[in-house]
Amino acid sequence: MQDLAGKVAVITGGASGIGEGIARAAAAAGMKVVVGDIDLDDAQAVATDIGESALACEVDVSNLASVEAMRDTAMARFGGVHLLCNNAGVLIGALMQDADIRDWEYQINVNLYGVIHGISAFLPSMLESGEGHIVNTASMGGLIAGPPEGLYSTTKFAVVGLSEALLLEVAEQGVGVSVLCPGLVDTRLVAQSLAIRPVALDSGVDHGQPAPDTASGISPLVVGEQVMDAVRENRFYIITHDDYREIIEMRHNSILEALDQHTARYGSTSGR
Ligand SMILES: NC(=O)c1ccc[n+]([C@@H]2O[C@H](COP(=O)([O-])OP(=O)(O)OC[C@H]3O[C@@H](n4cnc5c(N)ncnc54)[C@H](O)[C@@H]3O)[C@@H](O)[C@H]2O)c1
């Protein structure tokens, strides 16, 4: 989608951090912006600061009806949606051996179902109009995995896989897809994930795992601008840091080595 001016963007998790960075970059590109977040006060503050082209909307991405209501609000106000950024996310650091099932549920509900709900609510009208772009926020933790963020990485690997499949499914139908895989970004992710955890999914357990030091990360505004560049250029992977190259290479090489080992031991095998 080369020309963004006058088009409409919906950004979940837009009240803070990366989502706020995307919202501000979209507005700077001339887009009208819906700042969707479970934290309405902060969404309102961002929208007010952006100005008349922005609308705050309370949404819980873990709830399909809530995401559909946000879509209806966006349609009623702006008449269409061209860019959807499924960005809201939470992180609870826990080793799998210590994790409570509620720690899994909380992260799956927001990080994975949040993306699924966005696609379910917004993709049909994009396909109908033959125009649109969806950006799903995964993480570098969606390309490489390790403790103590195994639960989080499980959801983010799923978002990468979902996005790859969606790209192949809709590429010929006028809808672009990108997956955002940031390294450390300076946001309130760790504190906010605990602050807004629903009571029913609050395991109350202090897993004692060191949280990633997001304060040492890059600015969310820089990430927002990189997202706009990728949307304009219709690029799939949006990588914000290049310092994970070695680990990604190690992971990919171990898969290729397993393929070679298979061939060496069992010979060539094909079949789908
Ligand atoms: N900060 C990093 O280093 C980093 C790195 C890689 C990926 N990410 C991902 O970036 C995305 C944004 O996170 P951030 O780092 O900007 O954190 P953040 O906490 O600053 O922003 C996330 C926003 O999502 C909102 N949110 C959480 N649950 C929600 C729900 N159920 N419905 C609607 N809104 C909800 C929060 O209120 C918050 O405003 C997340 O998906 C996160 O996993 C962050």
Coordinates of C-alpha atoms and ligand atoms in Angstrom, one line a residue:
M1 CA 0.0 0.0 0.0
Q2 CA 2.2 2.8 -1.3
D3 CA 0.0 5.8 -0.7
L4 CA -1.0 6.0 3.0
A5 CA -2.3 9.5 3.2
G6 CA -6.0 9.6 3.9
K7 CA -6.2 5.9 4.6
V8 CA -7.4 4.4 7.9
A9 CA -5.2 2.4 10.4
V10 CA -6.4 0.4 13.4
I11 CA -3.7 -0.3 16.0
T12 CA -4.3 -2.6 19.0
G13 CA -2.2 -2.0 22.0
G14 CA -2.0 1.6 20.6
A15 CA -2.0 3.3 24.0
S16 CA 1.7 2.6 24.7
G17 CA 5.0 1.4 23.5
I18 CA 5.3 -0.1 20.0
G19 CA 1.6 0.4 19.3
E20 CA 1.8 4.1 20.2
G21 CA 4.9 4.3 18.0
I22 CA 3.0 2.8 15.1
A23 CA 0.0 5.1 15.7
R24 CA 2.2 8.2 15.7
A25 CA 4.1 7.1 12.6
A26 CA 0.8 6.3 10.8
A27 CA -0.6 9.7 11.7
A28 CA 2.6 11.4 10.5
A29 CA 2.1 9.5 7.2
G30 CA -1.3 11.2 6.9
M31 CA -3.4 8.3 8.0
K32 CA -6.5 8.4 10.2
V33 CA -5.8 6.3 13.3
V34 CA -7.9 4.2 15.7
V35 CA -5.9 3.7 18.9
G36 CA -7.4 0.5 20.3
D37 CA -6.4 -0.6 23.8
I38 CA -7.7 -2.2 27.0
D39 CA -6.4 0.9 28.8
L40 CA -8.9 3.5 27.5
D41 CA -7.4 6.5 29.5
D42 CA -4.0 6.0 27.9
A43 CA -5.5 5.3 24.5
Q44 CA -7.4 8.6 24.8
A45 CA -4.2 10.5 25.8
V46 CA -2.4 9.2 22.7
A47 CA -5.4 10.0 20.4
T48 CA -5.8 13.5 21.9
D49 CA -2.1 14.2 21.4
I50 CA -2.2 13.0 17.8
G51 CA -5.2 15.2 17.1
E52 CA -8.5 15.1 15.2
S53 CA -7.4 12.3 12.8
A54 CA -7.2 9.9 15.8
L55 CA -9.9 8.1 17.7
A56 CA -9.4 6.1 21.0
C57 CA -11.3 2.9 21.4
E58 CA -11.5 0.5 24.3
V59 CA -10.9 -3.1 23.2
D60 CA -10.0 -6.4 24.7
V61 CA -8.3 -8.3 21.9
S62 CA -8.8 -11.6 23.8
N63 CA -12.6 -11.2 23.2
L64 CA -13.9 -11.5 19.6
A65 CA -17.1 -9.5 20.3
S66 CA -14.9 -6.6 21.6
V67 CA -12.7 -6.6 18.5
E68 CA -15.8 -6.7 16.3
A69 CA -17.2 -3.7 18.2
M70 CA -13.9 -1.8 17.6
R71 CA -14.2 -2.6 13.9
D72 CA -17.8 -1.3 13.8
T73 CA -16.7 1.9 15.6
A74 CA -13.8 2.4 13.1
M75 CA -16.1 1.8 10.1
A76 CA -18.8 4.2 11.5
R77 CA -16.3 7.0 12.1
F78 CA -13.9 6.6 9.1
G79 CA -15.9 4.5 6.6
G80 CA -13.3 1.8 6.1
V81 CA -10.1 0.2 7.4
H82 CA -7.0 -0.2 5.3
L83 CA -4.3 -1.1 7.8
L84 CA -4.8 -3.4 10.8
C85 CA -1.9 -3.7 13.3
N86 CA -2.6 -6.7 15.6
N87 CA 0.0 -5.5 18.1
A88 CA -1.4 -5.8 21.7
G89 CA 0.6 -8.3 23.7
V90 CA 1.6 -9.4 27.1
L91 CA 4.6 -11.2 28.6
I92 CA 4.8 -13.3 31.8
G93 CA 8.3 -14.8 32.3
A94 CA 8.1 -18.3 33.6
L95 CA 9.8 -21.6 33.2
M96 CA 7.5 -24.2 31.7
Q97 CA 8.2 -26.5 34.7
D98 CA 7.0 -23.8 37.1
A99 CA 4.2 -22.3 35.0
D100 CA 0.6 -22.2 36.1
I101 CA -1.9 -23.1 33.4
R102 CA -3.3 -19.6 33.8
D103 CA 0.0 -18.1 32.7
W104 CA -0.3 -20.0 29.4
E105 CA -3.9 -19.1 29.0
Y106 CA -3.3 -15.4 29.6
Q107 CA -0.6 -15.1 27.0
I108 CA -2.3 -17.3 24.4
N109 CA -5.6 -15.4 24.8
V110 CA -3.9 -12.0 24.2
N111 CA -0.9 -12.8 22.0
L112 CA -2.4 -15.4 19.7
Y113 CA -6.2 -15.1 20.0
G114 CA -5.8 -11.3 19.8
V115 CA -4.3 -11.7 16.3
I116 CA -6.8 -14.4 15.3
H117 CA -9.7 -12.1 16.4
G118 CA -8.3 -9.2 14.4
I119 CA -8.1 -11.3 11.3
S120 CA -11.5 -12.7 11.8
A121 CA -13.1 -9.3 12.3
F122 CA -11.2 -7.2 9.6
L123 CA -10.0 -9.6 6.8
P124 CA -13.4 -10.1 5.2
S125 CA -14.0 -6.4 4.4
M126 CA -10.4 -6.1 3.1
L127 CA -10.8 -9.0 0.8
E128 CA -14.2 -7.6 -0.4
S129 CA -12.6 -4.2 -1.2
G130 CA -9.4 -5.9 -2.6
E131 CA -7.3 -3.6 -0.6
G132 CA -5.6 -3.7 2.8
H133 CA -2.6 -4.6 4.9
I134 CA -2.3 -6.6 8.1
V135 CA 0.7 -6.3 10.4
N136 CA 1.0 -8.9 13.2
T137 CA 3.3 -8.1 16.0
A138 CA 5.3 -11.3 16.9
S139 CA 8.8 -10.8 18.3
M140 CA 12.4 -11.9 17.9
G141 CA 11.0 -14.5 20.4
G142 CA 8.9 -15.8 17.5
L143 CA 12.0 -16.7 15.5
I144 CA 14.3 -18.0 18.4
A145 CA 13.2 -19.5 21.7
G146 CA 14.7 -19.9 25.1
P147 CA 13.9 -19.8 28.8
P148 CA 12.4 -18.1 30.7
E149 CA 10.2 -16.9 27.9
G150 CA 9.0 -20.2 26.6
L151 CA 5.3 -19.5 27.1
Y152 CA 5.6 -16.1 25.4
S153 CA 7.7 -17.6 22.5
T154 CA 5.1 -20.3 22.0
T155 CA 2.6 -17.6 21.2
K156 CA 5.0 -15.6 19.1
F157 CA 6.1 -18.6 17.0
A158 CA 2.4 -19.2 16.4
V159 CA 2.0 -15.6 15.2
V160 CA 4.9 -16.0 12.8
G161 CA 3.4 -19.3 11.4
L162 CA 0.0 -17.8 11.1
S163 CA 1.3 -14.8 9.3
E164 CA 3.3 -16.8 6.8
A165 CA 0.2 -18.9 6.0
L166 CA -1.9 -15.8 5.7
L167 CA 0.6 -14.1 3.3
L168 CA 0.4 -17.1 1.0
E169 CA -3.4 -17.2 1.3
V170 CA -4.2 -13.6 0.5
A171 CA -1.2 -12.2 -1.4
E172 CA -3.0 -12.5 -4.8
Q173 CA -6.2 -10.9 -3.4
G174 CA -4.8 -7.4 -2.8
V175 CA -4.2 -7.8 0.9
G176 CA -0.6 -7.4 2.2
V177 CA 0.7 -9.1 5.3
S178 CA 3.7 -8.3 7.5
V179 CA 5.1 -9.9 10.7
L180 CA 6.9 -7.5 13.1
C181 CA 9.7 -9.3 15.0
P182 CA 11.3 -6.7 17.3
G183 CA 14.2 -7.3 19.6
L184 CA 14.3 -5.2 22.8
V185 CA 12.2 -2.1 22.6
D186 CA 11.9 0.5 25.4
T187 CA 8.2 0.0 26.5
R188 CA 6.2 -0.8 29.6
L189 CA 5.5 -4.4 28.5
V190 CA 6.6 -6.3 31.6
A191 CA 4.9 -4.0 34.2
Q192 CA 1.7 -3.6 32.1
S193 CA 1.3 -7.3 31.5
L194 CA 1.1 -7.8 35.3
A195 CA -1.0 -4.7 35.9
I196 CA -3.8 -5.7 33.5
R197 CA -3.9 -9.4 34.1
P198 CA -7.5 -10.5 34.5
V199 CA -8.3 -11.8 38.0
A200 CA -9.4 -15.2 36.7
L201 CA -6.0 -15.7 34.9
D202 CA -3.8 -14.3 37.7
S203 CA -1.8 -17.2 38.9
G204 CA -0.5 -15.0 41.8
V205 CA 2.8 -16.8 41.4
D206 CA 6.1 -14.8 41.4
H207 CA 8.1 -17.0 39.1
G208 CA 11.2 -15.2 40.0
Q209 CA 12.4 -15.1 36.4
P210 CA 14.4 -12.1 35.3
A211 CA 12.2 -10.0 33.0
P212 CA 13.8 -8.8 29.8
D213 CA 15.3 -5.3 30.3
T214 CA 13.2 -3.5 27.8
A215 CA 14.5 -0.2 29.1
S216 CA 17.7 -0.9 27.3
G217 CA 15.8 -1.3 24.0
I218 CA 15.3 1.0 21.0
S219 CA 12.7 3.7 20.8
P220 CA 9.1 2.5 19.9
L221 CA 8.9 5.5 17.5
V222 CA 11.7 4.1 15.4
V223 CA 9.8 0.8 15.2
G224 CA 6.7 2.6 14.2
E225 CA 8.5 4.3 11.3
Q226 CA 10.0 0.9 10.2
V227 CA 6.5 -0.5 10.2
M228 CA 5.2 2.2 7.9
D229 CA 8.2 1.7 5.5
A230 CA 7.4 -2.1 5.4
V231 CA 3.7 -1.4 4.7
R232 CA 4.6 1.0 1.8
E233 CA 7.1 -1.5 0.4
N234 CA 4.8 -4.5 1.1
R235 CA 7.6 -6.3 3.0
F236 CA 6.7 -9.4 5.0
Y237 CA 9.4 -9.7 7.8
I238 CA 10.0 -6.5 9.7
I239 CA 13.2 -7.0 11.6
T240 CA 14.2 -4.1 13.9
H241 CA 17.6 -5.4 15.2
D242 CA 20.4 -7.3 13.4
D243 CA 22.2 -8.5 16.5
Y244 CA 20.3 -11.9 16.6
R245 CA 21.7 -13.1 13.2
E246 CA 24.1 -15.7 14.8
I247 CA 21.3 -17.3 16.8
I248 CA 18.9 -17.4 13.9
E249 CA 21.6 -18.9 11.7
M250 CA 22.4 -21.6 14.4
R251 CA 18.7 -22.5 14.6
H252 CA 18.2 -22.7 10.8
N253 CA 21.5 -24.6 10.4
S254 CA 20.4 -27.2 13.0
I255 CA 17.2 -27.8 10.9
L256 CA 19.2 -28.1 7.7
E257 CA 21.7 -30.5 9.4
A258 CA 18.7 -32.7 10.5
L259 CA 17.6 -32.8 6.9
D260 CA 21.1 -33.9 5.8
Q261 CA 21.2 -36.5 8.6
H262 CA 17.9 -37.9 7.4
T263 CA 19.1 -38.2 3.9
A264 CA 22.4 -39.8 5.0
R265 CA 20.6 -42.3 7.1
Y266 CA 17.4 -43.1 5.3
G267 CA 18.1 -41.8 1.7
S268 CA 15.9 -39.4 -0.1
T269 CA 12.3 -39.4 1.0
S270 CA 9.5 -37.4 -0.6
G271 CA 5.7 -37.2 -0.2
R272 CA 3.3 -34.7 1.2
Ligands
LIG1 N1 9.1 -4.3 24.1 C1 9.8 -5.3 23.5 O1 11.0 -5.4 23.7 C2 9.1 -6.2 22.6 C3 9.9 -7.0 21.8 C4 9.2 -7.9 20.9 C5 7.9 -7.9 20.7 N2 7.1 -7.0 21.5 C6 5.7 -7.1 21.3 O2 5.2 -5.8 21.0 C7 3.8 -5.7 21.3 C8 3.6 -4.4 22.0 O3 4.2 -4.5 23.3 P1 5.0 -3.3 24.0 O4 6.4 -3.8 24.2 O5 4.8 -2.0 23.2 O6 4.3 -3.2 25.4 P2 3.3 -2.1 26.1 O7 2.8 -2.8 27.3 O8 4.0 -0.8 26.2 O9 2.1 -2.0 25.0 C9 1.2 -3.1 24.9 C10 -0.2 -2.5 24.9 O10 -1.1 -3.5 24.7 C11 -2.2 -3.3 25.6 N3 -2.9 -4.6 25.8 C12 -2.5 -5.6 26.5 N4 -3.5 -6.6 26.6 C13 -4.5 -6.1 25.8 C14 -5.8 -6.6 25.5 N5 -6.2 -7.8 25.9 N6 -6.5 -5.9 24.7 C15 -6.1 -4.7 24.2 N7 -5.0 -4.1 24.5 C16 -4.2 -4.8 25.3 C17 -1.6 -2.7 26.8 O11 -2.5 -2.0 27.6 C18 -0.5 -1.8 26.3 O12 -1.0 -0.5 26.1 C19 3.5 -6.9 22.1 O13 2.8 -7.8 21.2 C20 4.8 -7.5 22.5 O14 4.8 -8.8 22.7 C21 7.7 -6.2 22.4

